[in-house]
Tab-separated table of C-alpha atoms in Angstrom:
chain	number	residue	atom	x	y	z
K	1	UNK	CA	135.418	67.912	85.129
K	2	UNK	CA	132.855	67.983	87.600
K	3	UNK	CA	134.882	70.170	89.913
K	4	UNK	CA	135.590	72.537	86.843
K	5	UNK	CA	131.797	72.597	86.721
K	6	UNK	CA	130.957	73.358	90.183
K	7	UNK	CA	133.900	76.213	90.664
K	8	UNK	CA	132.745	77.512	87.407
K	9	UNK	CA	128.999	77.612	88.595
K	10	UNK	CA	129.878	79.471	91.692
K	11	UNK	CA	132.421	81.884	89.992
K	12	UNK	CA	129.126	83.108	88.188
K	13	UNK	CA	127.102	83.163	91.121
K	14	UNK	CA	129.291	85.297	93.389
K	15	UNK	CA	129.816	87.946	90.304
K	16	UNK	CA	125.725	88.056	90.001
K	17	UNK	CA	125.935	88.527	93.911
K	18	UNK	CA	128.364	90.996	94.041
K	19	UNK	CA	127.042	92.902	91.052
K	20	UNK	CA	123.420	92.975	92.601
K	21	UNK	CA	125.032	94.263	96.172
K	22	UNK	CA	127.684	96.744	94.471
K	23	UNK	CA	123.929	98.024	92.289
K	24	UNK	CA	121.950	98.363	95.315
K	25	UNK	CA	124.022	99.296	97.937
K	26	UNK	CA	123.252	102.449	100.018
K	27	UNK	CA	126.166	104.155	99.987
K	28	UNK	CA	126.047	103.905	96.132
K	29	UNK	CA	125.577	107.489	94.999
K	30	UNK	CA	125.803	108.628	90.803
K	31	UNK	CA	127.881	111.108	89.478
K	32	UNK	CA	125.784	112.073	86.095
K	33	UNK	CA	127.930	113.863	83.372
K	34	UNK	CA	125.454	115.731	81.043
K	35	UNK	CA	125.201	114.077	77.318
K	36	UNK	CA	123.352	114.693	74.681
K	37	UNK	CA	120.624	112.443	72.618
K	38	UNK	CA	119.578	110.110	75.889
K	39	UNK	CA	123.223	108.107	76.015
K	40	UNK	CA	123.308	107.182	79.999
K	41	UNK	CA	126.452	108.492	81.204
K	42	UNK	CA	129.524	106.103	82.402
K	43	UNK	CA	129.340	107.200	86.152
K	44	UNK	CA	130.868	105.982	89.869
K	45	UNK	CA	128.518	103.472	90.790
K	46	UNK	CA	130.757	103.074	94.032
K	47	UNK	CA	133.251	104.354	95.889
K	48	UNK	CA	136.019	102.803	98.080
K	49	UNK	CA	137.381	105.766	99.698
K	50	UNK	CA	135.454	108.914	101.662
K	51	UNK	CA	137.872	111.509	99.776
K	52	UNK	CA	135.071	111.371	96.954
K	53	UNK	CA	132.668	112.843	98.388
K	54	UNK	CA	131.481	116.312	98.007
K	55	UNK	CA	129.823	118.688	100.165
K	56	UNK	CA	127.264	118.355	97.878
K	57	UNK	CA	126.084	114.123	98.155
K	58	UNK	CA	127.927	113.758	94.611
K	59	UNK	CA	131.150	111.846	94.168
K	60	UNK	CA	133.856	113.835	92.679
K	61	UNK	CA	137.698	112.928	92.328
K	62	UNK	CA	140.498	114.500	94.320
K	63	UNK	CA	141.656	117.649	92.516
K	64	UNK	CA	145.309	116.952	94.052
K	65	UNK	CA	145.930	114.792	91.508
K	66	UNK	CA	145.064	116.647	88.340
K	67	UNK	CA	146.982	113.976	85.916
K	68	UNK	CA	145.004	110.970	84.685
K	69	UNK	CA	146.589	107.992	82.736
K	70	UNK	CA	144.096	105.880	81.078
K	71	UNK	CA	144.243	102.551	78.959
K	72	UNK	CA	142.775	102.606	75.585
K	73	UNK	CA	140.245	100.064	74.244
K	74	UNK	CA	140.229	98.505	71.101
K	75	UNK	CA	136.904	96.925	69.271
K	76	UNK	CA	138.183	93.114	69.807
K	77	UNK	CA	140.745	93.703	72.862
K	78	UNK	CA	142.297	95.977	75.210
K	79	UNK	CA	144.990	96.970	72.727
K	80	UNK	CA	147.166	95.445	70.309
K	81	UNK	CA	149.150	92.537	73.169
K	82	UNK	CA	147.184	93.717	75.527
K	83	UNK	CA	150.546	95.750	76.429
K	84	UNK	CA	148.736	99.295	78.164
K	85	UNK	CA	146.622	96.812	80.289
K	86	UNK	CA	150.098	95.082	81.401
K	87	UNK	CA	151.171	98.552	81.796
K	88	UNK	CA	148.818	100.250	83.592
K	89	UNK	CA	148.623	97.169	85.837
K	90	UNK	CA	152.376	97.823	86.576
K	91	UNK	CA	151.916	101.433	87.426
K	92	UNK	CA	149.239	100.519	89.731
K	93	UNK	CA	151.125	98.020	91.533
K	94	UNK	CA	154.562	100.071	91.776
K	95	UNK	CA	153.080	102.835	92.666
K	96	UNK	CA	150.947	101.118	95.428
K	97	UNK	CA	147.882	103.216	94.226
K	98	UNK	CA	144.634	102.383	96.219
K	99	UNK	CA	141.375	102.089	94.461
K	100	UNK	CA	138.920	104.235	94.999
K	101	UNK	CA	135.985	103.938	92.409
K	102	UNK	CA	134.377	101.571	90.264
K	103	UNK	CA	132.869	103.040	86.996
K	104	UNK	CA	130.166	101.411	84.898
K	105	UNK	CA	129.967	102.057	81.531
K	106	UNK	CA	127.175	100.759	79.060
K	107	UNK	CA	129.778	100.642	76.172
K	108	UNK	CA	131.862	98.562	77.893
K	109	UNK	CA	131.431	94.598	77.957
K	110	UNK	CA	131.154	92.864	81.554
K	111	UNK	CA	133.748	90.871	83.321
K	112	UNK	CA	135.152	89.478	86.959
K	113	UNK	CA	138.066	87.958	87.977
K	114	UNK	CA	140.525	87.274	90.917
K	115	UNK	CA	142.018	90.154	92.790
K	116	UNK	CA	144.894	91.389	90.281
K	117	UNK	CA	147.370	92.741	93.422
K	118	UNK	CA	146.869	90.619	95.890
K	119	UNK	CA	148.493	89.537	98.689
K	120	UNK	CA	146.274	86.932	97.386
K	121	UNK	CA	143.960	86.198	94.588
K	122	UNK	CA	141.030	85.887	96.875
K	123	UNK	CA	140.956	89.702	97.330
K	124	UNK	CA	138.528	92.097	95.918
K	125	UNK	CA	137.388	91.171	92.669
K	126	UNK	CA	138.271	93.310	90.146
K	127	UNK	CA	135.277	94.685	87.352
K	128	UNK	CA	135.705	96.520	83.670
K	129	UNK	CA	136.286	99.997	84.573
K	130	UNK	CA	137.920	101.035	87.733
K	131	UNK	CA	139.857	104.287	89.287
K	132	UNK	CA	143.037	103.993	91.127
K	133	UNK	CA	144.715	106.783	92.685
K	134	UNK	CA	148.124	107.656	93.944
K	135	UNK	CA	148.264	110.730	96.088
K	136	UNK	CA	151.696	111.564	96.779
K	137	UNK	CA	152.582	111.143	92.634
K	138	UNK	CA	149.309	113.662	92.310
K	139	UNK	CA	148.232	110.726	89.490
K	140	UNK	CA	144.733	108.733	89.346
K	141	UNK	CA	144.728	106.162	87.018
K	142	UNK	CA	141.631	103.976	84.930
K	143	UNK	CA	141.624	100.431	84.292
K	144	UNK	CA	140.115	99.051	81.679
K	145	UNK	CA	140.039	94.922	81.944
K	146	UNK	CA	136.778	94.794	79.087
K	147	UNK	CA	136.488	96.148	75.539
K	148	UNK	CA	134.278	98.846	74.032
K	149	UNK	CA	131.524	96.882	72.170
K	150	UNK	CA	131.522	96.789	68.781
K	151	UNK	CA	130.138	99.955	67.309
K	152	UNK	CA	130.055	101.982	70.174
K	153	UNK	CA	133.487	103.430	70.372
K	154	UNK	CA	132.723	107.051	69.575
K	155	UNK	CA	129.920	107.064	72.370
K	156	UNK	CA	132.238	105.613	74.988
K	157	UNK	CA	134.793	108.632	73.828
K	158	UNK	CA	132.306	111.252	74.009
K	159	UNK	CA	131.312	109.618	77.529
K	160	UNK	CA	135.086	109.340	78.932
K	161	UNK	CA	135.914	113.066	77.937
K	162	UNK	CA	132.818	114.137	79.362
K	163	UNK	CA	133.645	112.337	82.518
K	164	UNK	CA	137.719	113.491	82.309
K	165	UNK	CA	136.116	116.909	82.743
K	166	UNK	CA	133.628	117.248	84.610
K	167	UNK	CA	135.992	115.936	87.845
K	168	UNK	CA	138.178	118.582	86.798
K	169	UNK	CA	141.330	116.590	85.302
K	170	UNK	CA	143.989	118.721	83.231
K	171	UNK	CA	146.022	116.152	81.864
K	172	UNK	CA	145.262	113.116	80.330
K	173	UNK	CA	147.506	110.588	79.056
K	174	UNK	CA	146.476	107.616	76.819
K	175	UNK	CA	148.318	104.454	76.347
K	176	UNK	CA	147.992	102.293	73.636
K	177	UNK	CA	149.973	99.931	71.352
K	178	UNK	CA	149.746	99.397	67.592
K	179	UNK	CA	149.973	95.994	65.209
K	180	UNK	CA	153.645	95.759	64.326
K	181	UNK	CA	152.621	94.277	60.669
K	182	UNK	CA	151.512	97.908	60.245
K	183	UNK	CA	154.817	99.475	60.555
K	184	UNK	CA	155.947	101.254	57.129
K	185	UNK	CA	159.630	101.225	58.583
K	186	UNK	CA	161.259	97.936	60.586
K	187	UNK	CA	163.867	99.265	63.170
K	188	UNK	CA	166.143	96.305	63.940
K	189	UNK	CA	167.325	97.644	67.469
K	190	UNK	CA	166.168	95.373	70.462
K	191	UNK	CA	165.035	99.230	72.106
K	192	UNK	CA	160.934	99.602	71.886
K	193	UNK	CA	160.795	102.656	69.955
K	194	UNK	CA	157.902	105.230	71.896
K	195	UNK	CA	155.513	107.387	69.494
K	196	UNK	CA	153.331	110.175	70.444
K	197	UNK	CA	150.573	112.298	69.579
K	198	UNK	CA	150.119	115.489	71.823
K	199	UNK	CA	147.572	118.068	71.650
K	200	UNK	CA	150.062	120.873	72.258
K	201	UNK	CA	149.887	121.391	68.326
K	202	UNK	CA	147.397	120.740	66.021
K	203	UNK	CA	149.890	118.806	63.912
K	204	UNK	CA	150.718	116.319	67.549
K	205	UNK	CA	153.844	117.836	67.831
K	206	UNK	CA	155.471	118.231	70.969
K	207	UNK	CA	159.304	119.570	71.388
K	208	UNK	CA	159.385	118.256	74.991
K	209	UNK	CA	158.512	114.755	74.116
K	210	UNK	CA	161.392	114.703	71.217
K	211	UNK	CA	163.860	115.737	73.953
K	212	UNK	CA	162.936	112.441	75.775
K	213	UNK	CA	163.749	110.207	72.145
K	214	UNK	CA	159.860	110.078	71.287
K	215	UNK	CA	158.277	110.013	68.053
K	216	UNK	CA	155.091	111.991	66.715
K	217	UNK	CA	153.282	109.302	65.367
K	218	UNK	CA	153.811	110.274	61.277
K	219	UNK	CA	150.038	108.584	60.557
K	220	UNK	CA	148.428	111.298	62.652
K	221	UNK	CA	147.117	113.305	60.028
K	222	UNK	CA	144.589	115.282	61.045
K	223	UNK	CA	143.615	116.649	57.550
K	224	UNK	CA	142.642	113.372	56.561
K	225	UNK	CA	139.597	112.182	55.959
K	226	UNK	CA	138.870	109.483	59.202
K	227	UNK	CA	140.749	112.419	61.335
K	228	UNK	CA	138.323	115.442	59.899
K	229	UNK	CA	135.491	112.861	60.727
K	230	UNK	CA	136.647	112.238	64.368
K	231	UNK	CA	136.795	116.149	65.364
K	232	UNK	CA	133.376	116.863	62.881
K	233	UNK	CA	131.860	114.484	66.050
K	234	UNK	CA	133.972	116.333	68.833
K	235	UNK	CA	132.977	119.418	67.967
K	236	UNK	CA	129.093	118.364	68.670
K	237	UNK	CA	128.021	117.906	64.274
K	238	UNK	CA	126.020	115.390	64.867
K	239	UNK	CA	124.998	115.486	60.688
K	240	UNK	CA	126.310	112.885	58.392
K	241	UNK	CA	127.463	114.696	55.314
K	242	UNK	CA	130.361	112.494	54.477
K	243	UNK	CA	129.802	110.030	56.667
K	244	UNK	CA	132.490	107.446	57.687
K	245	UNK	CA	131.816	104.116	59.107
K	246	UNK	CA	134.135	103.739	61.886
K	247	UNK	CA	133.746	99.989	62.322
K	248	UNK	CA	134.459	99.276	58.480
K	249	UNK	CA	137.109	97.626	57.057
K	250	UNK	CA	140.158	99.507	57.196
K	251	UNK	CA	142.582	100.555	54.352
K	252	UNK	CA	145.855	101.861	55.374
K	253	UNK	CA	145.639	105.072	55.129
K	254	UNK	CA	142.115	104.812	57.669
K	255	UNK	CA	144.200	102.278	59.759
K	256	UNK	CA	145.092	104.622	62.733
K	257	UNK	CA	142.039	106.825	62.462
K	258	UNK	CA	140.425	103.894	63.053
K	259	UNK	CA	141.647	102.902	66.205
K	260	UNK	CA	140.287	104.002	69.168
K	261	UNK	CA	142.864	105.723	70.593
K	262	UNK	CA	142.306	108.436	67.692
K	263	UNK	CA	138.516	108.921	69.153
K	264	UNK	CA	139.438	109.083	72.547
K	265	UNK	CA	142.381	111.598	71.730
K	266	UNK	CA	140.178	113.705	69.455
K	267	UNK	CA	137.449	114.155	72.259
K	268	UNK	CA	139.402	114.729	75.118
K	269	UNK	CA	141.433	117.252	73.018
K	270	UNK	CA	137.889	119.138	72.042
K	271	UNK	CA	137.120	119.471	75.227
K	272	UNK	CA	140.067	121.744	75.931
K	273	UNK	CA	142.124	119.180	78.318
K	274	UNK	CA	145.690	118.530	77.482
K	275	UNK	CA	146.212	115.374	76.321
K	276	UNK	CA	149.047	112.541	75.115
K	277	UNK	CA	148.869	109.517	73.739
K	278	UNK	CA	152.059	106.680	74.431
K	279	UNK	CA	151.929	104.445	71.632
K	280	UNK	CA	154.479	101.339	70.712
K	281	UNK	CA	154.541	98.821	68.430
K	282	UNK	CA	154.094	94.980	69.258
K	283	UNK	CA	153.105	91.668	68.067
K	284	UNK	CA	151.005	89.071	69.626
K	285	UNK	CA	152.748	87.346	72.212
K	286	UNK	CA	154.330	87.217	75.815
K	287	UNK	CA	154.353	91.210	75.727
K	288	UNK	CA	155.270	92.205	79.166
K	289	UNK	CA	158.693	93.030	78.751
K	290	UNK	CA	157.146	95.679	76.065
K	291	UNK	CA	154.601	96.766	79.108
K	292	UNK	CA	158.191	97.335	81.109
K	293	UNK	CA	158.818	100.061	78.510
K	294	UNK	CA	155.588	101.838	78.222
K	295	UNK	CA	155.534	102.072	81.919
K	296	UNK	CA	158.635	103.856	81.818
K	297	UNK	CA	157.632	106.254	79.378
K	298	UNK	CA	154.984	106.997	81.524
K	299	UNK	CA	156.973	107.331	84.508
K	300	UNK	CA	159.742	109.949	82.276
K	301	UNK	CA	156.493	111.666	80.597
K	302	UNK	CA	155.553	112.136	84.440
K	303	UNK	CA	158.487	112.894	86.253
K	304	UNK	CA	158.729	109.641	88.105
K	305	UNK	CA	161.679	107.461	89.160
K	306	UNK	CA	161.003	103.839	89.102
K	307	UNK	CA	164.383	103.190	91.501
K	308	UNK	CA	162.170	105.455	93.966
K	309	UNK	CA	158.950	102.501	94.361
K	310	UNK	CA	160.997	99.786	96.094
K	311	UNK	CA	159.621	97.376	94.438
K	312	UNK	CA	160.264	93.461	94.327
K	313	UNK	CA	161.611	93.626	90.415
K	314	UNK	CA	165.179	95.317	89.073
K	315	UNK	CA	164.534	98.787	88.748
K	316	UNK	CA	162.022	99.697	91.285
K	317	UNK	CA	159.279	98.017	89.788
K	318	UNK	CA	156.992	95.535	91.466
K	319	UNK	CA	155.323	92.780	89.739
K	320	UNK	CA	151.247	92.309	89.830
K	321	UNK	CA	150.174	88.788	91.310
K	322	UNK	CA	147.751	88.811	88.233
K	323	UNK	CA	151.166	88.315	86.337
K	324	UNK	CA	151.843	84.830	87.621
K	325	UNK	CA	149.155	83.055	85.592
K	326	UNK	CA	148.791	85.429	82.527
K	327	UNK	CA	149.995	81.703	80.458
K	328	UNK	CA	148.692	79.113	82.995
K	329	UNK	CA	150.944	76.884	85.142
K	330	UNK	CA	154.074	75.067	84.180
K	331	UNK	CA	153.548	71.954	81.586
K	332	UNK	CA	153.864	68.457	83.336
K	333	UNK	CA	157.210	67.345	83.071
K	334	UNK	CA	155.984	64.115	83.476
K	335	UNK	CA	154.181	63.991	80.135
K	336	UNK	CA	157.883	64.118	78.580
């Protein structure tokens, strides 16, 4: 116990330590994104890699790799199984992307941990928000290890869209995954069925995206009354005449409106950026053989060929060393 204690004390210490350096570093330099009503802005608070900066003493993001794929929050966890944290975790490892920010957002709650890629766990600690980029696929990707605090989902929307754009990303894909005890229809198949929601169309459709077996996600409705509500805050009307309360207690037909996958879609898409959302259902549970399949979505949605990363996993794909204790260590056998 006492050991427990002690490693426990210093795990705290060295992530008030490494907060204060990261915070007052030198080289530290803000990239502000104009908001409205005082809301500080999520901005690069450092950077890991001398491609971001500008001529101009700002930090900006490559624009060789105009595609950024993003996981989305929800209000109590990542998402539903955690599965577009497992997935984006994936990508980042297969694709051997290097990091090359970290971000701080105020909507987004605090946390530390071991180094999620290794070679070994005593790496560089990994924090909430963070970029990752992989040149040669043209792709930069965000991890989010933290949720959005309650209540402040549509400000950390507004914040990320504002940030999408101003360093100049055209594409933005969103992953996600939804509460299989909301499905209206069971499919018995053992195949992880991919939905979608593009902003091609103003109804989410998207022809290219039914040619790979996708979806559109029949709850996006955008006539609806959560969905109206969602782009009456894109579009900048800040007025409450028929106010919805995003955080209340959802009935079914509010259940997907609700999420915030809808509020980051909606204010990406008002911005004028392309954007998708990769959504699957899943239950609770060991979910990374469901993270497999998202991954690969991503990877058809972007033209990539898992075979092609060499990785230490069947089809190309190589496994984080975060994965090894997601559920702890083996049981003692000797207790049996």
């Amino acid at each position: 116990m006492a050991n427990n204690l002690n490693a426990a004390v210093k795990f705290l210490l060295n992530y008030f330590l490494l907060a204060t350096i990261v915070r007052t570093n030198t080289r530290v330099r803000f990239h502000h994104v104009p908001v409205h009503g005082g809301y500080r802005p999520l901005r690069i608070v450092d950077s890991l890699s001398h491609g971001l900066s500008s001529s101009s003493g700002e930090i900006s993001f490559p624009s060789d790799c105009p595609t950024l794929l993003l996981v989305c929050t929800s209000k109590a966890w990542l998402s539903f199984g955690n599965v577009s944290q497992l997935a984006i975790d994936l990508l980042i490892s297969s694709l051997r992307a290097k990091r090359i920010a970290y971000l701080d957002e105020p909507s987004v709650l605090p946390c530390v941990g071991n180094d999620a890629y290794g070679p070994l766990p005593e790496g560089d600690l990994p924090f909430p928000l963070e970029a990752y980029e992989s040149a040669p696929h043209g792709l930069t990707l965000i991890q989010q290890r933290s949720p959005v605090i309650k209540g402040m989902m549509i400000e950390f929307a507004e914040n990320l869209a504002n940030f999408v754009t101003a360093i100049g990303k055209k594409h933005i894909v969103i992953l996600s995954s939804l509460d299989s005890g909301k499905r209206k229809q069971i499919d018995g198949s053992s195949f992880m069925q991919i939905y979608y929601i593009s902003s091609v169309n103003d109804d989410g459709n998207d022809v290219n995206y039914e040619r790979l077996g996708w979806k559109r996600l029949e709850e996006y409705k955008p006539l609806e009354r959560r969905w109206k509500y969602l782009n009456h805050l894109a579009e900048g009307n800040l007025s409450h005449d028929g106010f919805v309360d995003l955080d209340s207690e959802l009935v079914d037909d509010d259940y997907y409106a609700g999420l915030p996958f809808a509020a980051l879609f909606v204010f990406c898409k008002a911005k004028g950026v392309k954007v998708t959302c990769l959504l699957c259902y899943c239950s609770e549970g060991d979910n990374m053989q469901d993270s497999f399949q998202l991954a690969e979505a991503s990877c058809q949605l972007l033209g990539l060929n898992p075979e092609n990363f060499h990785g230490n996993e069947p089809g190309g794909w190589a496994i984080p060393l975060s994965w090894k204790t997601v559920y702890g260590p083996p049981p003692d056998m000797s207790l049996f």
